[in-house]
Short mmCIF file of C-alpha atoms in Angstrom, two decimals:
data_model
loop_
_atom_site.label_atom_id
_atom_site.label_comp_id
_atom_site.label_asym_id
_atom_site.label_seq_id
_atom_site.Cartn_x
_atom_site.Cartn_y
_atom_site.Cartn_z
CA MET Q 19 -0.03 0.00 0.02
CA THR Q 20 1.31 3.41 -0.92
CA VAL Q 21 0.13 6.76 0.40
CA ASP Q 22 0.52 10.21 -1.33
CA PRO Q 23 2.96 12.26 0.91
CA ASP Q 24 0.70 15.24 0.26
CA CYS Q 25 -1.96 13.42 2.29
CA ILE Q 26 0.12 13.23 5.48
CA VAL Q 27 0.36 15.82 8.33
CA VAL Q 28 3.21 15.25 10.72
CA THR Q 29 2.30 16.01 14.38
CA SER Q 30 3.79 16.18 17.84
CA GLY Q 31 2.69 12.64 18.66
CA SER Q 32 -0.53 10.90 17.67
CA SER Q 33 -2.62 12.70 20.39
CA PRO Q 34 -2.51 16.01 18.52
CA ALA Q 35 -3.42 14.11 15.41
CA ILE Q 36 -6.55 12.84 17.16
CA LEU Q 37 -7.52 16.35 18.13
CA LEU Q 38 -6.88 17.75 14.63
CA VAL Q 39 -9.16 15.20 13.03
CA LEU Q 40 -11.97 15.62 15.58
CA LEU Q 41 -11.86 19.38 15.33
CA LEU Q 42 -12.09 19.05 11.58
CA LEU Q 43 -15.10 16.69 11.59
CA CYS Q 44 -17.10 17.66 14.66
CA ARG Q 45 -19.64 20.36 15.47
CA PRO Q 46 -21.18 21.03 18.92
CA ASP Q 47 -24.09 18.60 18.21
CA SER Q 48 -21.92 15.93 16.54
CA GLU Q 49 -21.58 12.33 17.74
CA VAL Q 50 -18.56 10.08 17.54
CA ILE Q 51 -18.97 6.27 17.83
CA LEU Q 52 -16.40 4.70 20.10
CA SER Q 53 -15.96 1.21 21.55
CA ASN Q 54 -16.79 0.29 25.18
CA PRO Q 55 -14.27 -0.81 26.47
CA GLY Q 56 -11.75 1.39 24.63
CA TYR Q 57 -8.86 3.76 25.13
CA ALA Q 58 -10.17 6.27 27.71
CA CYS Q 59 -8.55 9.33 26.13
CA TYR Q 60 -10.64 8.97 22.95
CA ARG Q 61 -13.75 9.99 24.90
CA ASN Q 62 -11.99 13.02 26.36
CA PHE Q 63 -10.79 14.14 22.92
CA VAL Q 64 -14.37 13.89 21.63
CA LEU Q 65 -15.61 16.06 24.52
CA ALA Q 66 -12.81 18.57 23.89
CA ALA Q 67 -14.15 18.89 20.34
CA GLN Q 68 -17.59 19.73 21.84
CA ALA Q 69 -19.05 16.47 20.52
CA LYS Q 70 -20.75 13.58 22.18
CA PRO Q 71 -19.09 10.18 22.62
CA VAL Q 72 -21.50 7.37 21.73
CA LEU Q 73 -20.29 4.07 23.19
CA VAL Q 74 -20.88 0.79 21.40
CA PRO Q 75 -20.47 -2.30 23.63
CA LEU Q 76 -17.87 -4.94 22.78
CA ARG Q 77 -19.52 -8.06 24.04
CA PRO Q 78 -17.60 -10.99 25.74
CA GLU Q 79 -19.71 -13.45 23.68
CA ASN Q 80 -18.22 -11.85 20.53
CA GLY Q 81 -14.68 -12.07 21.89
CA LEU Q 82 -14.70 -8.33 22.65
CA GLN Q 83 -14.74 -7.65 18.96
CA TYR Q 84 -16.88 -5.01 17.16
CA ASN Q 85 -20.22 -6.18 15.72
CA ILE Q 86 -21.14 -4.22 12.61
CA GLU Q 87 -24.84 -4.55 13.41
CA ASP Q 88 -24.36 -2.93 16.82
CA ILE Q 89 -22.54 0.02 15.13
CA LYS Q 90 -25.36 0.52 12.63
CA LYS Q 91 -27.88 0.88 15.49
CA PHE Q 92 -25.93 4.01 16.76
CA ILE Q 93 -25.50 5.86 13.42
CA THR Q 94 -27.67 8.95 13.18
CA THR Q 95 -27.67 12.18 11.26
CA ARG Q 96 -25.46 13.60 13.87
CA THR Q 97 -22.73 10.92 13.53
CA ALA Q 98 -19.49 12.65 12.54
CA ALA Q 99 -17.21 9.64 12.65
CA ILE Q 100 -16.67 6.06 13.77
CA PHE Q 101 -13.40 5.68 15.76
CA ILE Q 102 -11.64 2.29 15.61
CA ASN Q 103 -8.31 1.04 16.91
CA SER Q 104 -6.41 -2.05 15.75
CA PRO Q 105 -4.46 -3.64 17.42
CA MET Q 106 -6.76 -2.51 20.14
CA ASN Q 107 -6.03 -0.90 23.47
CA PRO Q 108 -6.87 -2.43 26.02
CA THR Q 109 -7.52 -5.89 24.49
CA GLY Q 110 -4.60 -6.31 22.04
CA LEU Q 111 -7.06 -7.75 19.51
CA LEU Q 112 -6.89 -7.22 15.70
CA LEU Q 113 -9.92 -6.13 13.85
CA GLU Q 114 -11.03 -8.66 11.23
CA ASP Q 115 -10.77 -7.96 7.46
CA ARG Q 116 -14.47 -8.52 7.10
CA PHE Q 117 -15.26 -5.89 9.69
CA LEU Q 118 -13.00 -3.32 8.07
CA LYS Q 119 -14.55 -3.87 4.70
CA GLU Q 120 -18.01 -3.54 6.19
CA ILE Q 121 -17.23 -0.37 8.23
CA ALA Q 122 -15.60 1.18 5.20
CA GLY Q 123 -18.87 0.81 3.31
CA LEU Q 124 -21.13 2.53 5.86
CA GLY Q 125 -20.71 5.96 4.39
CA VAL Q 126 -19.47 7.52 7.66
CA PRO Q 127 -15.93 8.94 8.10
CA VAL Q 128 -13.70 6.38 9.83
CA ILE Q 129 -10.86 7.42 12.17
CA SER Q 130 -8.51 4.52 12.56
CA ASP Q 131 -5.83 4.57 15.34
CA GLU Q 132 -3.10 2.28 13.99
CA ILE Q 133 -0.43 3.16 16.53
CA TYR Q 134 0.33 -0.44 17.34
CA HIS Q 135 0.89 -1.56 13.71
CA GLY Q 136 4.35 -3.23 13.69
CA LEU Q 137 3.75 -4.88 17.05
CA VAL Q 138 1.73 -7.91 15.79
CA TYR Q 139 2.40 -11.47 16.79
CA GLU Q 140 -0.25 -13.47 14.98
CA GLY Q 141 -1.91 -12.56 11.68
CA ARG Q 142 -1.50 -9.25 10.02
CA ALA Q 143 -2.74 -5.80 10.95
CA ARG Q 144 -4.65 -4.35 8.04
CA SER Q 145 -5.05 -0.63 7.47
CA ILE Q 146 -8.52 0.88 6.86
CA LEU Q 147 -6.89 2.56 3.87
CA GLU Q 148 -6.78 -0.88 2.20
CA PHE Q 149 -10.52 -0.71 2.06
CA THR Q 150 -11.32 3.01 1.53
CA ASP Q 151 -9.41 6.14 0.84
CA GLN Q 152 -11.98 8.19 2.68
CA ALA Q 153 -10.59 7.60 6.13
CA PHE Q 154 -8.26 9.18 8.64
CA VAL Q 155 -5.41 7.05 9.85
CA LEU Q 156 -3.46 7.98 13.04
CA ASN Q 157 -0.03 6.56 13.70
CA GLY Q 158 3.22 7.48 15.33
CA PHE Q 159 6.68 6.47 16.52
CA SER Q 160 6.10 6.02 20.26
CA LYS Q 161 5.17 2.24 20.12
CA ARG Q 162 6.77 0.69 17.10
CA PHE Q 163 10.06 2.60 17.56
CA ALA Q 164 9.93 3.11 21.30
CA MET Q 165 10.18 6.90 20.94
CA THR Q 166 7.46 7.87 23.39
CA GLY Q 167 9.20 10.93 24.81
CA LEU Q 168 10.16 12.43 21.48
CA ARG Q 169 6.48 12.97 20.57
CA LEU Q 170 6.24 12.32 16.82
CA GLY Q 171 3.11 11.15 15.05
CA TYR Q 172 1.16 11.75 11.90
CA VAL Q 173 -2.31 11.55 10.34
CA MET Q 174 -3.09 10.27 6.81
CA ALA Q 175 -6.22 11.94 5.40
CA PRO Q 176 -8.25 12.42 2.23
CA LYS Q 177 -6.62 15.08 0.03
CA SER Q 178 -9.78 17.21 0.19
CA CYS Q 179 -9.22 17.60 3.92
CA MET Q 180 -5.55 18.43 3.95
CA ARG Q 181 -5.63 22.22 3.73
CA ALA Q 182 -8.12 22.38 6.68
CA LEU Q 183 -5.90 20.01 8.70
CA GLN Q 184 -2.77 22.04 7.86
CA LYS Q 185 -4.51 25.29 9.08
CA LEU Q 186 -5.51 23.63 12.38
CA GLN Q 187 -1.97 22.28 12.84
CA GLN Q 188 -0.39 25.71 12.05
CA ASN Q 189 -2.65 27.49 14.53
CA LEU Q 190 -2.51 24.94 17.36
CA PHE Q 191 0.86 23.24 17.18
CA ILE Q 192 2.84 24.92 14.39
CA CYS Q 193 4.91 21.78 13.69
CA ALA Q 194 6.36 18.68 15.20
CA PRO Q 195 9.83 19.40 16.84
CA SER Q 196 12.59 19.28 14.25
CA ILE Q 197 14.84 17.07 16.51
CA ALA Q 198 12.08 14.51 16.73
CA GLN Q 199 11.57 14.52 12.96
CA GLN Q 200 15.24 13.81 12.42
CA ALA Q 201 15.04 10.93 14.90
CA GLY Q 202 11.98 9.68 13.04
CA ILE Q 203 13.87 9.68 9.76
CA ALA Q 204 16.74 7.67 11.34
CA ALA Q 205 14.17 5.24 12.81
CA LEU Q 206 12.54 4.69 9.37
CA ARG Q 207 15.95 4.16 7.68
CA TYR Q 208 17.80 2.02 10.13
CA ALA Q 209 15.68 0.67 12.97
CA ALA Q 210 13.84 -2.24 11.23
CA PRO Q 211 16.08 -4.95 12.67
CA ASP Q 212 15.77 -3.51 16.14
CA VAL Q 213 11.97 -3.31 15.87
CA GLU Q 214 11.83 -7.01 14.82
CA ARG Q 215 14.02 -8.01 17.86
CA MET Q 216 11.72 -5.90 20.09
CA ARG Q 217 8.68 -7.53 18.53
CA ALA Q 218 10.02 -11.02 19.15
CA THR Q 219 10.86 -10.08 22.74
CA TYR Q 220 7.35 -8.77 23.33
CA ASP Q 221 6.01 -11.97 21.92
CA GLU Q 222 8.01 -14.08 24.35
CA ARG Q 223 6.73 -12.02 27.27
CA ARG Q 224 3.16 -12.21 25.90
CA ARG Q 225 3.20 -15.98 25.79
CA TYR Q 226 4.70 -16.26 29.22
CA MET Q 227 2.26 -13.86 30.83
CA ILE Q 228 -0.80 -15.51 29.23
CA GLY Q 229 0.26 -18.87 30.65
CA ARG Q 230 0.96 -17.53 34.13
CA LEU Q 231 -2.27 -15.56 34.29
CA ARG Q 232 -4.35 -18.54 33.29
CA GLU Q 233 -2.69 -20.65 35.89
CA MET Q 234 -3.79 -18.17 38.47
CA GLY Q 235 -7.39 -18.24 37.26
CA PHE Q 236 -7.60 -15.11 35.10
CA GLY Q 237 -9.82 -15.52 32.08
CA ILE Q 238 -8.32 -14.82 28.67
CA GLN Q 239 -11.06 -15.70 26.25
CA VAL Q 240 -9.25 -14.47 23.19
CA GLU Q 241 -5.44 -14.10 23.27
CA PRO Q 242 -4.08 -10.74 22.26
CA LYS Q 243 -2.38 -10.67 18.81
CA GLY Q 244 -0.88 -7.22 18.98
CA ALA Q 245 0.15 -4.19 21.05
CA PHE Q 246 1.55 -5.13 24.52
CA TYR Q 247 -1.53 -5.65 26.62
CA ILE Q 248 -3.58 -8.52 28.06
CA PHE Q 249 -7.16 -7.71 29.01
CA ALA Q 250 -7.93 -10.41 31.54
CA ASP Q 251 -11.23 -11.39 33.12
CA ALA Q 252 -10.89 -10.97 36.84
CA ARG Q 253 -14.55 -11.56 37.85
CA LYS Q 254 -13.42 -14.72 39.62
CA PHE Q 255 -11.70 -12.39 42.15
CA THR Q 256 -13.65 -9.16 42.15
CA LYS Q 257 -16.71 -7.23 41.03
CA ASP Q 258 -14.82 -3.90 41.48
CA SER Q 259 -11.85 -3.70 39.17
CA TYR Q 260 -10.84 -0.24 40.59
CA LYS Q 261 -10.69 -1.51 44.15
CA PHE Q 262 -8.92 -4.73 43.10
CA ALA Q 263 -6.30 -2.85 41.15
CA PHE Q 264 -5.45 -0.59 44.09
CA GLU Q 265 -5.33 -3.46 46.49
CA VAL Q 266 -2.85 -5.28 44.22
CA LEU Q 267 -0.81 -2.03 43.96
CA GLU Q 268 -0.86 -1.31 47.71
CA GLN Q 269 -0.27 -4.93 48.95
CA ALA Q 270 1.62 -6.63 46.21
CA HIS Q 271 3.30 -3.50 44.84
CA VAL Q 272 2.31 -4.47 41.30
CA GLY Q 273 0.67 -1.99 38.92
CA ILE Q 274 -2.22 -3.12 36.78
CA THR Q 275 -4.99 -1.04 35.22
CA PRO Q 276 -8.62 -1.47 36.26
CA GLY Q 277 -10.91 -2.36 33.38
CA ILE Q 278 -13.42 0.33 34.43
CA ASP Q 279 -10.91 2.91 33.24
CA PHE Q 280 -11.73 1.79 29.65
CA GLY Q 281 -15.46 2.12 30.08
CA THR Q 282 -18.33 0.33 31.80
CA GLY Q 283 -17.75 -2.58 29.41
CA GLY Q 284 -14.45 -3.15 31.07
CA GLU Q 285 -15.69 -3.65 34.55
CA GLY Q 286 -14.60 -7.01 36.03
CA TYR Q 287 -11.48 -6.98 33.83
CA VAL Q 288 -7.91 -5.70 34.42
CA ARG Q 289 -5.26 -4.81 31.90
CA PHE Q 290 -1.75 -6.15 32.17
CA SER Q 291 1.21 -4.77 30.17
CA TYR Q 292 4.19 -6.75 29.07
CA ALA Q 293 6.22 -3.69 28.13
CA ASN Q 294 8.77 -4.53 30.82
CA SER Q 295 11.59 -7.02 31.19
CA LEU Q 296 10.76 -10.70 31.53
CA GLU Q 297 12.62 -10.71 34.82
CA ASN Q 298 10.32 -7.98 36.21
CA ILE Q 299 7.23 -9.64 34.69
CA ARG Q 300 8.16 -12.89 36.49
CA GLU Q 301 8.57 -11.01 39.77
CA ALA Q 302 5.32 -9.14 39.35
CA LEU Q 303 3.38 -12.34 38.66
CA ASP Q 304 5.04 -14.11 41.62
CA ARG Q 305 3.86 -11.14 43.81
CA LEU Q 306 0.33 -11.35 42.30
CA ASN Q 307 0.18 -15.07 42.96
CA ARG Q 308 1.19 -14.53 46.58
CA PHE Q 309 -1.51 -11.80 46.87
CA LEU Q 310 -4.18 -14.11 45.47
CA LEU Q 311 -3.06 -16.95 47.85
CA SER Q 312 -3.30 -14.55 50.86
CA ARG Q 313 -6.85 -13.81 49.84
CA GLY Q 314 -7.85 -17.44 49.60
CA PHE Q 315 -8.44 -17.28 45.85
CA LEU Q 316 -5.92 -20.05 45.07
#
């Protein structure tokens, strides 16, 4: 797949790219369709654009995947965009080709956050641009190239929208830092072998963590295929993911994210990250195991 360079705006990370696209598409009475659970900041960006987040449930019986019929029920004359993310945060799941093709045919602008492309362990992450050129793709260097602090991202958009996006960029952010852009050029030219080694390391940690969590009784209905997260069902241990996560932090000194942070559809789940060394992951899971034993869960 090739993209016209004139259809790309380089930004100070992918977060400004999200804001630019939403400011372009939304009006005060607009609605933006999001997943529940989903990355919490999406909702806040929609609110910042004076629009309304409309949350579509991702059902456990569907493997926490989107259902196109559920999305159709929420489309109205006020729908400004449908926001998708693949590989997904918090689940690490890939959106299926069939779904991407169907959503591209709905006649509604699609915003696709593809920041975790390049960190895929099973299958292939497909871009929405393979199915339509009338979409907005968000990406950046923080995940694939581990350049989080340098803040470098970009948005790919229809050519008809480029001048408006450029005006927003010039007024709000001016440009991405030149030093970050030079680092990004170096990453694109030279870092592919390092990215592949990092991806293989993540995959090793992913497999290890999935096995350990299942041994402890966490439910992992569908294994994550990308990103660096595991969204585990903790309802065997708690009905309050927020309280559970803080107890684990305070008593076991292990940081996990409560599922409720990602929306009501995440309640009863907790998100684990394997963006740490295997040594630290082993230690963290040992501590978590001792915590569960002390509570009589094991």
